[in-house]
Amino acid sequence: EVQLVESGGGLVQAGGSLRLSCAASGFTFDDYAIGWFRQAPGKEREGVSCISSSDSSTYYADSVKGRFTISSDNAKNTVYLQMNSLKPEDTAVYYCAAVNSLLLRLWSRAHEYDYWGQGTQVTVSS
C-alpha cells in the first residue's frame, strides 16, 4: 500500500532550524512529485514546497522562500524539508503528499495530491 511517513517535527525557538523527512513507499518514487503542506489551527491547508523526485524541480511558497529548502534522496525514497530561520508563524502541522508528476498542474493545490502522510507538529516559540 502507498504510505507516506513524516518525521522531524518538534519545538524550536524562533530563528532555529528543523529538518522534516517524508519517507515514501508503495509507489514508483521517481515518477512522483512530493509536496509539503501545513495547517495551523483554524486555517486552511497551505502549500509550502514541492519537488519532483525525477527531475528535482522545486517550488516554494513566498512566505518560506529563502528560508526553507526541499530536497530528495531517491535511493531512500525520502524527501526532506530543511527549515531555517523559523518564525512563530511557521507553527503548524506539516504534511507531505504525493502525486504522479505527469498529473501535477499547480503544485500548491492540495486536491491534486492523491496520498498524504499523518502529519508532524512544528512549534516555533518566540
XYZ file of C-alpha atoms in Angstrom:
126
model
C 0.000 0.000 0.000
C 1.022 3.588 -0.504
C 2.473 5.085 2.630
C 3.990 8.456 3.497
C 5.515 8.934 6.926
C 6.643 12.336 8.179
C 9.148 12.845 10.953
C 11.377 15.550 12.370
C 8.868 17.946 13.856
C 9.261 19.405 17.295
C 9.575 22.531 19.378
C 12.163 25.123 18.419
C 12.826 28.746 19.276
C 12.414 31.490 16.702
C 15.471 31.661 14.492
C 16.187 27.985 14.893
C 16.099 25.138 12.402
C 14.387 21.813 11.863
C 14.597 19.218 9.130
C 11.462 17.302 8.250
C 11.562 13.958 6.480
C 8.939 12.231 4.360
C 9.588 8.540 3.758
C 7.583 7.120 0.862
C 6.700 3.562 -0.088
C 4.205 1.671 -2.217
C 4.684 3.549 -5.490
C 7.361 4.367 -8.034
C 9.052 7.200 -6.213
C 10.880 8.639 -9.225
C 7.591 9.182 -11.064
C 6.024 11.290 -8.330
C 6.080 14.819 -7.061
C 6.149 15.260 -3.299
C 4.638 18.334 -1.724
C 4.830 19.754 1.769
C 1.726 21.383 3.185
C 0.999 22.871 6.560
C -2.123 23.594 8.528
C -2.420 25.782 11.590
C -5.475 25.648 13.872
C -8.442 27.373 12.262
C -6.661 27.825 8.939
C -6.817 26.045 5.612
C -4.080 23.753 4.438
C -1.307 25.757 2.785
C 1.208 24.624 0.196
C 4.767 25.115 1.449
C 7.027 23.452 -1.103
C 7.139 20.750 -3.752
C 9.755 18.675 -5.526
C 9.669 16.339 -8.483
C 11.629 13.284 -7.427
C 12.592 12.576 -11.049
C 13.992 15.922 -12.228
C 14.309 17.736 -8.877
C 12.262 20.742 -9.965
C 11.368 22.681 -6.831
C 8.720 25.187 -5.820
C 8.222 27.316 -2.716
C 5.586 29.490 -1.169
C 6.669 33.120 -0.983
C 6.391 33.011 2.793
C 9.181 30.429 3.088
C 11.368 31.228 0.086
C 14.954 31.771 1.150
C 14.411 30.033 4.482
C 13.231 26.543 3.536
C 14.887 24.086 1.174
C 13.301 20.941 -0.212
C 15.438 18.038 -1.386
C 15.156 14.337 -2.132
C 17.209 11.209 -1.663
C 15.841 8.901 -4.324
C 17.825 5.917 -3.058
C 15.973 6.220 0.251
C 12.618 7.235 -1.259
C 12.724 10.193 1.090
C 12.057 13.903 0.724
C 13.360 16.462 3.187
C 12.325 19.952 4.128
C 15.132 21.923 5.731
C 13.592 24.802 7.654
C 15.899 27.604 8.763
C 15.248 30.963 10.397
C 11.975 29.663 11.757
C 9.295 32.114 12.800
C 6.319 31.679 15.129
C 4.030 31.910 12.108
C 5.601 28.698 10.802
C 3.881 26.833 13.629
C 1.573 24.211 12.117
C 1.101 20.543 11.442
C 3.217 19.731 8.402
C 2.081 17.085 5.932
C 3.748 15.522 2.939
C 1.707 14.449 -0.058
C 2.361 12.638 -3.336
C 1.003 12.787 -6.877
C 2.238 11.404 -10.190
C 4.428 14.126 -11.647
C 2.707 13.990 -15.024
C -0.612 14.857 -13.396
C 0.603 17.845 -11.409
C -0.693 21.154 -12.718
C -0.465 23.607 -9.832
C 1.757 22.326 -7.065
C 0.129 24.290 -4.261
C -3.357 22.837 -4.775
C -3.899 20.225 -2.094
C -6.621 18.455 -4.071
C -4.115 17.471 -6.766
C -2.336 15.112 -4.383
C -3.511 11.530 -4.075
C -1.653 10.369 -0.985
C -0.996 12.008 2.360
C 1.057 11.365 5.447
C -0.146 11.641 9.008
C 1.480 14.990 9.729
C 4.150 16.150 12.131
C 3.819 19.073 14.523
C 6.187 22.024 14.237
C 6.012 24.597 17.007
C 8.135 27.744 16.939
C 8.274 29.769 20.131
C 9.067 33.470 20.321
